[in-house]
Amino acid sequence: MGKRYLTLAVVFALAMSIGGVAHAHDPDDIDSGDDISEFLSHQHGGTGGHLPATSQNVELVGKLRVHDAAPGIIADVGEFGNFAYLNQFSPGCAADGAGGTYVVDISNPANPVEVGFLPAHAGSYPGEGNQVIHVDTASFAGEILAVNNEICGAGGVGGFDLWDVTNPLSPVLLARGAGDTDEGAHPARQYHSVFIWQQAGKAYLVGSDDEETPFTDIDIFDISDPTNPQLISETGLLKDLDPVAVGPYGNGTTNFNHDMVVRKIGNTWTLLSSYWDAGYMEFNVNDPAHPKFLGDTDFTDPDPEFPTFSPAEGNAHYAEFDRKGRVFIGTDEDFSPYRTRFEVLSGPAAGQYPAGEFGFTQPIATLADQKLNGPTVFGGYGCNDDVASIPPPSVLGPLAPGEEAIVVFQRGPVQDPNHPHGACRFDEKIQNGANAGYGGVIVANHHTGSGGGAFPDAFTCGGGNPRSIPAICIGHRSMHLMFGTTPNYSVPYPSPAPDEPTPGTLGPDVQAQTAFDGWGYIHLYDANTLKEMDTYAVPEAKNSAYATGFGALSIHEVTFSRNRDLAYLSWYDAGFRVVDFSTGQLQEVGRFIDTGGNDFWGVQLHKAPDGTELVLASDRDSGLYIFRYTG
């Protein structure tokens, strides 16, 4: 077990019937060696446009545009008392610590006022993690805000920060960059999300460790003394669980702990983890130092919203229990509305392999022949540090009509001593392929993303800034077979790495085609049996006419009414939605999209000073919206 580390220096997407993840989280250059950070750090967004304005049974009570609003800069939202807290996501990262958390006075919901900013450490920013609770322990009494840290530049810190916001106008930093350090072997690992709760006189935090997925990426800390967080347990799919029993997996078999909540259901403190293609998992944390696995959900096969596709898309992103703990809604985040059929056409590796299409590149469906096809060559990692290793397209010889010259890169580098520089973004690799003159790019998974060989065909199509050529992602095994090398999944990579292809090695002819399979949607589950009760997708998410030009129409987060069987949802460019589940079925009963469009990330329940139930929603491009359901 790692030991917490406290730095007080203020320092898709797709596969036709054989795999495919649809992803995308945000925009800026990242030079990080983290395991899944180049995927998670760019998961949100990347697709232009919005749905038109609409409103039904939803009143806009108030809204605030933060002083430095910019596209994609706002992340999650939290609240306590008369104050809301908005995370500033990438590109809110700068040497002077521009990332952080806005403090907003919402005592008058019709007129929210920005009153402060809690800076992140330079080179870091918060994202999914944003929560405030009242804590009363032997060491601390008051309100604590917890935020995660993602690394976006030199000197950035990982882990999480804790702030005393008992007086929101005079916050005090309690812990900076606390997290798992493997007994002090390195600074805290990057965390994508955090959640805090109080239990039996103590306070705890659970975080998603980006760098140890899917091994020990569910980290639980005792934060009863918030100035000295202590790591008390680690678990994960490949540590304490049976990966065979947890399956079947969603399309792409990309498995990692993305988000968590904890609630007391009956006599059981229950941790609900959203574990992407492995589904939604429940753990008994009555003893947080020794979590006990209770069970997991299975994705219905074929996909219940798109039944012509098998397996289901997967992408368990976020989930919450309803007010009574009887059910929970899981939100499957899917940023590419296409599945990919990938074939190796020549050589001893000929056949079909799991693959996905990036959601930010030129859609394969827009090519003249609606397919990416042609000869391949291995190009290494394809990062800015590796540009000299990328061979020229001329090594492929003349192309036949309709063919593209295709370069194959590997994801990372991560834990590869042969390439000690940091991992680079997917869109950086693809742009370097385009700059070299290639007409298409394939990005193969790395050893860590393959679970050390547990998931050899897992593929990850992260998001990023728009790129002008088509690109797909494939599993690590596929890459080895294409270039005639023996698959190896050692973590870390052996040094030297005799089984990795050498840049310049020619590969087979390949072909990739896509078919519309829609955007991400929601599931209603029985919290006791973990059986799926119903699913729902907004109509536009199922219509191929909305595949491009209307923004990302995937679901993101959910919260629940305290008074009625209603769920409030942030549906990115499909706006704010309200769903009734009182019959055990999901029925949309309210919606809101502002003039000019919205791009909602987070939703959080709020009780106004007069007792009215309101909902806070964070718009990625502007700031805070405050709603009241009127249906």
XYZ file of C-alpha atoms in Angstrom:
631
model
C 0.000 0.000 0.000
C 1.254 3.470 -0.825
C 1.689 6.178 1.793
C 0.018 9.539 1.472
C 2.200 12.400 0.427
C 1.496 15.967 1.505
C 3.147 18.844 -0.259
C 2.610 22.045 1.652
C 4.798 24.024 -0.670
C 2.285 26.146 -2.473
C 3.752 24.652 -5.180
C -14.554 7.068 -30.322
C -15.621 5.874 -31.204
C -16.423 2.529 -31.622
C -16.149 -0.877 -33.241
C -18.694 -2.366 -35.572
C -19.307 -5.373 -33.406
C -15.876 -5.842 -31.962
C -14.871 -3.059 -29.598
C -14.812 0.699 -29.314
C -14.892 3.411 -26.746
C -16.268 6.800 -27.265
C -14.546 9.427 -25.286
C -13.391 12.860 -25.175
C -12.632 15.213 -21.350
C -10.662 18.690 -22.535
C -8.090 21.038 -24.270
C -4.404 22.087 -23.756
C -0.955 20.665 -24.100
C -0.073 18.071 -21.478
C 3.321 16.518 -21.018
C 2.641 13.836 -18.458
C 3.856 10.331 -17.765
C 0.606 9.400 -16.088
C -1.141 6.137 -16.931
C -4.476 7.270 -18.268
C -4.025 11.005 -17.917
C -3.677 11.751 -21.613
C -7.095 10.148 -22.060
C -8.907 11.524 -19.027
C -7.424 14.985 -19.223
C -8.964 15.445 -22.644
C -12.114 13.465 -22.308
C -14.657 16.280 -22.321
C -15.677 18.131 -25.429
C -13.942 18.669 -28.721
C -17.047 18.801 -30.909
C -18.336 22.145 -32.167
C -21.914 23.374 -32.202
C -24.979 23.251 -29.966
C -28.601 22.193 -30.078
C -31.052 25.090 -30.466
C -32.601 26.843 -27.473
C -35.508 25.102 -25.761
C -37.316 25.074 -22.431
C -39.968 22.836 -20.893
C -40.980 22.745 -17.223
C -37.701 24.396 -16.225
C -37.340 27.962 -14.949
C -34.009 29.741 -15.272
C -33.685 31.396 -11.863
C -30.281 33.009 -12.353
C -26.928 32.665 -14.068
C -23.377 33.962 -13.769
C -20.644 34.319 -16.354
C -17.313 34.152 -14.527
C -14.892 36.996 -15.114
C -12.471 35.021 -17.313
C -14.922 32.676 -19.030
C -13.567 30.842 -22.077
C -14.667 27.785 -24.063
C -14.258 24.595 -22.056
C -12.816 26.273 -18.967
C -15.501 25.363 -16.388
C -15.692 21.880 -14.844
C -17.636 20.524 -11.871
C -19.858 22.386 -9.417
C -20.351 21.935 -5.669
C -22.258 23.850 -3.024
C -22.759 24.356 0.693
C -25.009 26.862 2.427
C -25.227 30.036 0.393
C -22.142 29.411 -1.727
C -21.362 27.515 -4.920
C -17.918 26.351 -6.041
C -16.970 26.028 -9.731
C -13.790 24.269 -10.805
C -11.686 25.926 -13.488
C -10.564 23.134 -15.798
C -7.897 23.068 -18.473
C -7.121 25.385 -20.284
C -7.101 27.023 -16.856
C -3.473 25.980 -16.378
C -0.582 28.370 -16.288
C 2.765 28.871 -14.614
C 1.175 31.271 -12.140
C -1.419 28.709 -11.047
C -4.386 29.990 -13.054
C -6.362 26.799 -12.502
C -8.504 26.616 -9.379
C -12.004 27.055 -7.984
C -14.356 30.029 -8.229
C -16.375 30.912 -5.114
C -19.885 32.214 -5.873
C -22.361 33.769 -3.448
C -25.809 32.339 -4.284
C -27.716 33.717 -1.285
C -29.816 35.534 -3.893
C -30.248 32.808 -6.526
C -31.540 35.310 -9.050
C -28.284 37.235 -8.807
C -25.265 34.984 -8.132
C -22.053 36.919 -7.472
C -18.458 35.776 -7.938
C -16.676 36.535 -4.638
C -13.406 34.635 -4.675
C -11.014 32.197 -6.291
C -9.024 29.345 -4.752
C -5.896 28.845 -6.866
C -4.613 25.433 -7.799
C -0.905 24.722 -7.620
C 1.004 25.947 -10.671
C 0.859 23.318 -13.391
C -2.306 21.714 -11.981
C -6.049 22.105 -12.246
C -9.191 20.513 -10.721
C -11.903 18.767 -12.734
C -14.446 16.146 -11.618
C -13.586 16.519 -7.935
C -15.592 19.288 -6.229
C -17.475 18.654 -3.004
C -18.151 20.465 0.277
C -19.387 18.791 3.466
C -19.564 19.663 7.151
C -16.962 17.713 9.107
C -16.967 17.247 12.867
C -14.077 15.102 14.119
C -11.659 15.181 17.032
C -9.276 17.240 14.884
C -11.545 19.544 12.894
C -15.002 21.089 12.917
C -16.266 23.066 9.950
C -16.786 22.872 6.209
C -14.224 21.206 3.944
C -13.967 21.587 0.178
C -12.162 18.745 -1.593
C -10.886 19.114 -5.163
C -8.810 16.770 -7.328
C -5.549 17.700 -9.036
C -4.758 16.906 -12.654
C -1.304 17.769 -13.952
C -1.013 19.995 -17.004
C 2.433 21.495 -16.811
C 5.907 21.448 -15.286
C 5.866 21.407 -11.500
C 2.219 20.392 -11.250
C 1.047 18.335 -8.287
C -1.323 15.375 -8.277
C -3.541 13.957 -5.557
C -6.082 16.309 -4.028
C -6.395 19.582 -2.119
C -8.489 20.246 0.989
C -9.727 23.744 1.876
C -11.379 24.996 5.033
C -14.328 26.992 3.669
C -16.144 27.443 6.973
C -15.838 31.117 6.054
C -16.068 31.002 2.239
C -14.818 34.577 2.033
C -11.656 33.655 3.915
C -10.725 30.075 2.907
C -7.702 28.308 4.376
C -5.635 25.686 2.555
C -5.449 22.558 4.728
C -3.670 20.093 2.432
C -2.022 20.471 -0.961
C -1.222 17.560 -3.259
C -2.115 14.794 -0.829
C -2.268 11.375 -2.447
C -0.683 7.978 -3.038
C 3.116 8.101 -3.251
C 4.007 4.389 -2.885
C 5.587 4.945 0.529
C 7.174 8.229 -0.513
C 8.755 6.889 -3.695
C 7.412 9.781 -5.772
C 5.060 12.778 -5.524
C 1.353 12.106 -5.264
C -0.199 10.408 -8.272
C -2.658 12.348 -10.408
C -6.319 12.003 -9.346
C -9.223 12.482 -11.723
C -11.976 12.683 -9.116
C -12.518 12.681 -5.351
C -15.466 12.247 -2.965
C -15.598 12.891 0.802
C -17.946 11.683 3.529
C -18.229 11.538 7.337
C -18.781 8.213 9.097
C -18.752 7.293 12.796
C -16.942 10.427 13.930
C -14.323 10.276 11.203
C -14.015 11.784 7.745
C -12.884 9.933 4.629
C -12.003 10.655 1.004
C -11.998 8.267 -1.936
C -10.048 9.183 -5.049
C -9.537 7.770 -8.539
C -5.820 7.171 -9.083
C -5.099 7.825 -12.768
C -1.695 6.151 -12.688
C -2.564 2.755 -11.241
C -5.630 1.878 -13.297
C -6.907 -0.858 -13.384
C -4.751 -2.237 -10.565
C -5.161 -0.148 -7.393
C -7.016 2.924 -8.596
C -9.633 3.171 -5.812
C -7.766 4.947 -2.991
C -9.394 5.659 0.393
C -7.935 8.182 2.859
C -8.690 9.035 6.466
C -8.980 12.841 6.468
C -10.255 13.189 10.041
C -7.255 15.462 10.476
C -7.516 17.281 7.153
C -4.000 18.681 7.490
C -2.616 15.150 7.519
C -4.541 12.781 5.188
C -3.609 9.119 5.558
C -4.001 6.490 2.828
C -5.731 3.500 4.459
C -6.736 1.248 1.550
C -6.285 0.646 -2.171
C -8.282 -1.640 -4.402
C -9.004 -2.087 -8.080
C -10.147 -4.500 -10.747
C -6.826 -6.342 -11.042
C -5.975 -6.282 -7.341
C -8.906 -7.608 -5.333
C -11.522 -8.580 -7.917
C -12.021 -11.417 -10.389
C -11.853 -9.777 -13.830
C -13.668 -12.733 -15.412
C -16.564 -12.568 -12.962
C -16.806 -8.779 -13.302
C -17.353 -9.083 -17.073
C -18.853 -9.027 -19.616
C -17.311 -5.700 -20.503
C -18.469 -2.805 -22.633
C -17.184 -2.062 -26.091
C -13.411 -1.570 -25.965
C -12.659 -3.184 -22.579
C -11.148 0.029 -21.253
C -11.324 -0.458 -17.475
C -10.562 2.133 -14.807
C -12.183 3.800 -11.814
C -13.568 7.075 -13.098
C -15.785 8.398 -10.316
C -17.197 7.479 -6.888
C -19.934 8.351 -4.386
C -20.576 6.948 -0.893
C -23.984 6.650 0.836
C -25.304 4.755 3.835
C -27.905 2.344 2.448
C -29.651 0.635 5.368
C -26.811 -0.418 7.666
C -24.190 -0.447 4.948
C -21.944 2.396 3.955
C -21.868 1.759 0.204
C -19.230 3.013 -2.207
C -20.503 3.192 -5.780
C -17.692 3.219 -8.351
C -18.138 3.991 -12.054
C -15.559 1.667 -13.599
C -15.978 2.470 -17.313
C -16.290 -0.678 -19.455
C -16.384 -2.907 -16.351
C -19.687 -1.261 -15.318
C -20.840 0.177 -11.984
C -19.475 -1.488 -8.828
C -20.631 -1.450 -5.197
C -18.371 -1.909 -2.156
C -19.167 -2.200 1.544
C -17.028 0.418 3.313
C -18.329 0.025 6.862
C -14.611 -0.452 7.482
C -13.057 1.903 4.919
C -9.640 0.354 5.537
C -10.977 -2.966 4.222
C -13.541 -2.427 1.411
C -15.593 -5.493 0.500
C -16.830 -6.001 -3.064
C -20.625 -6.373 -3.187
C -21.244 -6.740 -6.924
C -21.289 -4.997 -10.278
C -23.670 -4.247 -13.117
C -23.526 -5.832 -16.569
C -24.103 -3.877 -19.754
C -27.060 -5.328 -21.637
C -25.993 -6.998 -24.866
C -26.914 -6.020 -27.520
C -26.923 -2.341 -26.657
C -30.444 -1.485 -25.354
C -30.586 1.931 -27.047
C -28.831 0.792 -30.243
C -29.733 -2.919 -30.507
C -28.000 -3.490 -33.836
C -24.670 -3.164 -32.025
C -22.958 -5.722 -29.840
C -21.480 -5.422 -27.286
C -23.038 -2.414 -25.567
C -20.944 0.734 -25.647
C -20.158 0.756 -21.902
C -18.325 3.839 -20.559
C -19.647 3.873 -16.963
C -18.721 7.445 -16.144
C -20.705 8.625 -13.092
C -23.552 7.385 -10.873
C -25.577 8.473 -7.840
C -28.170 6.875 -5.575
C -31.675 8.349 -5.428
C -33.000 9.969 -2.234
C -34.124 6.627 -0.730
C -31.190 4.524 -1.885
C -33.497 2.203 -3.840
C -32.097 2.893 -7.300
C -29.210 4.659 -8.934
C -28.710 6.222 -12.338
C -25.490 5.594 -14.208
C -24.329 7.972 -16.924
C -22.465 6.390 -19.844
C -20.253 9.019 -21.431
C -19.755 8.416 -25.164
C -18.130 11.085 -27.282
C -17.970 9.390 -30.640
C -21.292 8.512 -32.261
C -19.678 5.902 -34.522
C -18.451 2.319 -34.253
C -15.476 1.084 -36.185
C -14.872 -2.095 -38.147
C -11.126 -2.524 -38.508
C -9.515 -5.156 -40.741
C -5.964 -6.137 -41.547
C -6.120 -7.014 -45.238
C -2.701 -8.554 -45.912
C 0.015 -10.598 -44.282
C -0.116 -13.291 -41.585
C -2.186 -11.062 -39.244
C -5.075 -10.693 -41.715
C -8.461 -10.502 -39.995
C -10.720 -8.254 -37.903
C -9.588 -6.553 -34.684
C -11.257 -4.354 -32.041
C -10.883 -0.638 -32.763
C -12.462 2.759 -32.258
C -12.559 6.120 -34.011
C -11.398 9.314 -32.337
C -14.225 11.777 -31.849
C -12.161 14.881 -32.696
C -10.599 13.788 -35.999
C -12.022 13.882 -39.524
C -14.857 11.323 -39.489
C -14.102 8.347 -41.672
C -17.698 8.570 -42.915
C -16.829 11.899 -44.586
C -14.060 10.430 -46.762
C -14.958 10.050 -50.435
C -15.025 6.241 -50.200
C -16.137 6.284 -46.514
C -13.188 4.191 -45.438
C -9.661 4.682 -44.121
C -7.498 2.241 -46.031
C -3.957 1.794 -47.235
C -0.473 0.590 -46.297
C 0.987 1.122 -42.818
C 4.321 1.881 -41.195
C 5.274 2.008 -37.522
C 6.170 5.484 -36.271
C 7.029 4.988 -32.573
C 5.289 7.154 -29.988
C 4.647 10.112 -32.271
C 5.185 12.759 -29.563
C 6.934 16.061 -30.160
C 10.025 14.460 -28.586
C 9.854 11.644 -31.151
C 9.260 13.540 -34.389
C 12.716 12.629 -35.721
C 11.756 8.935 -35.527
C 8.654 9.286 -37.706
C 9.472 7.886 -41.173
C 8.347 9.795 -44.281
C 5.240 8.479 -46.083
C 7.419 7.785 -49.128
C 8.608 4.545 -47.455
C 5.143 3.141 -48.245
C 5.619 3.527 -51.994
C 2.904 4.663 -54.402
C -0.705 4.525 -53.217
C -3.616 3.036 -55.124
C -6.590 5.314 -55.899
C -8.583 6.013 -52.741
C -5.825 4.869 -50.372
C -4.282 6.848 -47.511
C -0.716 6.580 -46.226
C -1.180 5.417 -42.601
C 1.274 5.702 -39.707
C 0.873 3.609 -36.548
C 1.865 5.148 -33.187
C 1.818 3.714 -29.696
C 0.023 5.404 -26.797
C 2.291 6.882 -24.122
C 5.129 6.542 -23.333
C 4.152 5.333 -19.861
C 6.531 3.332 -17.655
C 8.851 2.827 -20.619
C 12.493 3.413 -19.578
C 13.497 3.296 -23.245
C 11.567 6.562 -23.753
C 11.865 8.570 -20.523
C 10.025 11.678 -21.741
C 6.435 12.278 -20.656
C 3.403 10.886 -22.436
C 1.762 13.136 -24.991
C -1.808 13.729 -26.013
C -3.569 11.733 -28.664
C -4.176 14.843 -30.749
C -0.455 15.687 -30.572
C 0.392 12.310 -32.066
C -2.232 12.673 -34.781
C -1.088 16.198 -35.643
C 2.509 15.013 -35.924
C 1.331 12.297 -38.294
C -0.481 14.902 -40.392
C 2.564 17.209 -40.325
C 4.703 14.347 -41.633
C 2.354 14.004 -44.609
C 0.242 10.973 -43.613
C -3.419 10.715 -44.540
C -4.415 8.655 -41.498
C -3.186 7.643 -38.053
C -3.649 4.527 -35.897
C -2.833 4.757 -32.158
C -2.257 1.423 -30.380
C -2.752 0.996 -26.639
C 0.247 0.626 -24.317
C 1.147 -1.986 -21.692
C -0.591 -0.257 -18.773
C -3.738 0.383 -20.779
C -3.758 -3.339 -21.569
C -3.824 -4.156 -17.860
C -0.417 -5.788 -18.109
C -1.893 -8.259 -20.604
C -5.224 -8.863 -18.827
C -7.001 -6.935 -21.608
C -4.756 -7.311 -24.687
C -7.362 -5.941 -27.115
C -8.475 -2.982 -24.959
C -8.338 0.270 -26.888
C -8.700 3.867 -25.764
C -9.749 6.726 -28.056
C -9.262 9.874 -26.002
C -10.412 13.298 -27.055
C -8.567 16.453 -27.969
C -8.490 19.437 -30.257
C -9.922 18.969 -33.770
C -7.605 17.320 -36.285
C -8.000 17.321 -40.055
C -7.171 13.688 -40.867
C -8.960 10.483 -39.808
C -7.581 8.394 -36.934
C -8.507 5.259 -35.028
C -7.294 3.456 -31.888
C -6.542 -0.264 -31.537
C -5.366 -2.721 -28.860
C -1.734 -3.439 -28.043
C -1.903 -7.045 -29.268
C -3.106 -5.873 -32.681
C -0.064 -3.627 -33.060
C 2.347 -6.484 -32.349
C 0.625 -8.854 -34.754
C 0.513 -6.244 -37.509
C 4.286 -5.798 -37.361
C 5.222 -9.418 -36.747
C 6.470 -9.117 -33.171
C 5.587 -11.190 -30.094
C 3.002 -9.447 -27.887
C 4.531 -8.243 -24.630
C 2.683 -6.402 -21.846
C 5.325 -6.060 -19.098
C 4.830 -3.151 -16.700
C 7.229 -1.428 -16.722
C 8.489 -2.072 -20.253
C 11.652 -4.188 -20.426
C 14.848 -2.288 -21.153
C 15.787 -2.683 -23.870
C 12.383 -3.584 -25.314
C 13.148 -6.325 -27.874
C 9.515 -7.019 -28.765
C 8.382 -3.491 -29.686
C 8.325 -2.647 -33.397
C 11.082 -0.366 -34.628
C 10.053 2.957 -36.207
C 10.165 2.556 -39.973
C 8.995 -1.073 -39.933
C 6.490 -1.620 -42.742
C 3.145 -3.187 -41.841
C 0.154 -4.646 -43.674
C -2.588 -2.996 -45.662
C -5.565 -2.131 -43.451
C -9.112 -0.835 -43.744
C -11.461 0.894 -41.266
C -15.137 1.739 -41.799
C -17.692 3.183 -39.385
C -21.414 3.089 -38.638
C -23.536 5.475 -36.524
C -24.181 4.091 -33.021
C -25.242 7.235 -31.149
C -24.057 9.263 -28.150
C -23.909 8.427 -24.427
C -27.086 7.797 -22.405
C -28.347 6.832 -18.915
C -29.233 3.587 -17.116
C -31.638 3.091 -14.208
C -30.444 0.287 -11.880
C -31.926 -1.439 -8.847
C -29.439 -0.529 -6.097
C -29.941 -3.864 -4.330
C -29.877 -6.362 -7.187
C -27.758 -4.229 -9.554
C -30.141 -5.195 -12.366
C -30.868 -2.754 -15.163
C -34.443 -1.419 -15.049
C -34.461 0.973 -18.007
C -32.317 3.190 -20.240
C -32.893 6.563 -21.893
C -31.168 8.625 -24.589
C -32.257 12.059 -25.769
C -33.837 11.783 -29.245
C -31.083 13.741 -30.997
C -28.430 11.383 -29.614
C -30.043 8.538 -31.591
C -30.365 10.470 -34.848
C -27.453 10.318 -37.301
C -28.352 13.807 -38.523
C -26.896 15.048 -35.213
C -23.629 13.124 -35.427
C -21.673 16.308 -36.218
C -22.249 20.043 -35.993
C -24.410 20.074 -32.845
C -21.773 19.583 -30.174
C -21.290 16.601 -27.893
C -24.712 15.089 -27.191
C -23.483 12.698 -24.500
C -24.734 12.534 -20.927
C -22.308 13.597 -18.198
C -23.619 13.748 -14.602
C -26.762 13.227 -12.517
C -28.196 14.311 -9.177
C -31.552 13.623 -7.520
C -34.444 15.566 -6.044
C -34.875 15.261 -2.269
C -38.664 15.459 -2.566
C -39.721 13.538 -5.671
C -38.620 10.717 -7.939
C -36.832 13.088 -10.276
C -33.306 13.052 -11.639
C -31.545 16.205 -12.848
C -28.965 15.691 -15.589
C -26.185 17.636 -17.296
C -26.195 16.457 -20.912
C -23.388 18.567 -22.397
C -24.621 20.288 -25.585
C -28.022 18.607 -25.231
C -28.503 20.878 -22.212
C -30.087 20.422 -18.790
C -32.619 17.584 -18.591
C -35.111 16.349 -15.976
C -36.214 12.703 -15.884
C -39.031 11.068 -13.888
C -38.374 7.491 -12.684
C -41.368 7.001 -10.341
C -42.766 4.112 -12.428
C -39.460 2.279 -12.693
C -39.137 3.617 -16.237
C -37.302 6.733 -17.389
C -39.399 9.551 -18.844
C -38.062 12.990 -19.736
C -40.252 15.685 -18.153
C -38.123 18.833 -18.425
C -35.307 20.429 -20.367
C -33.464 23.721 -20.872
C -31.003 25.025 -23.457
C -30.219 28.741 -23.447
C -30.108 31.002 -26.488
C -26.781 30.307 -28.149
C -26.564 26.860 -26.617
C -25.209 25.291 -23.437
C -22.479 22.805 -22.648
C -23.298 21.516 -19.156
C -20.762 19.546 -17.116
C -21.994 19.270 -13.518
C -25.314 19.325 -11.635
C -25.780 19.806 -7.909
C -28.894 20.105 -5.759
C -29.294 23.306 -3.725
C -31.801 24.372 -1.100
C -32.495 28.096 -1.404
C -32.807 30.272 1.723
C -36.609 30.132 1.359
C -36.544 26.310 1.178
C -37.090 26.046 -2.590
C -35.344 23.119 -4.281
C -33.009 24.470 -6.934
C -30.414 22.855 -9.190
C -26.984 24.284 -9.932
C -25.459 23.461 -13.311
C -21.971 24.333 -14.543
C -21.716 25.474 -18.142
C -18.261 24.733 -19.529
C -18.169 27.890 -21.625
C -19.529 30.457 -19.192
C -20.095 29.597 -15.540
C -23.086 28.900 -13.309
C -26.776 28.329 -14.103
C -29.475 28.015 -11.419
C -32.716 26.177 -12.289
C -36.048 25.305 -10.742
C -38.179 22.448 -12.039
C -41.765 23.628 -12.508
C -43.474 20.502 -13.824
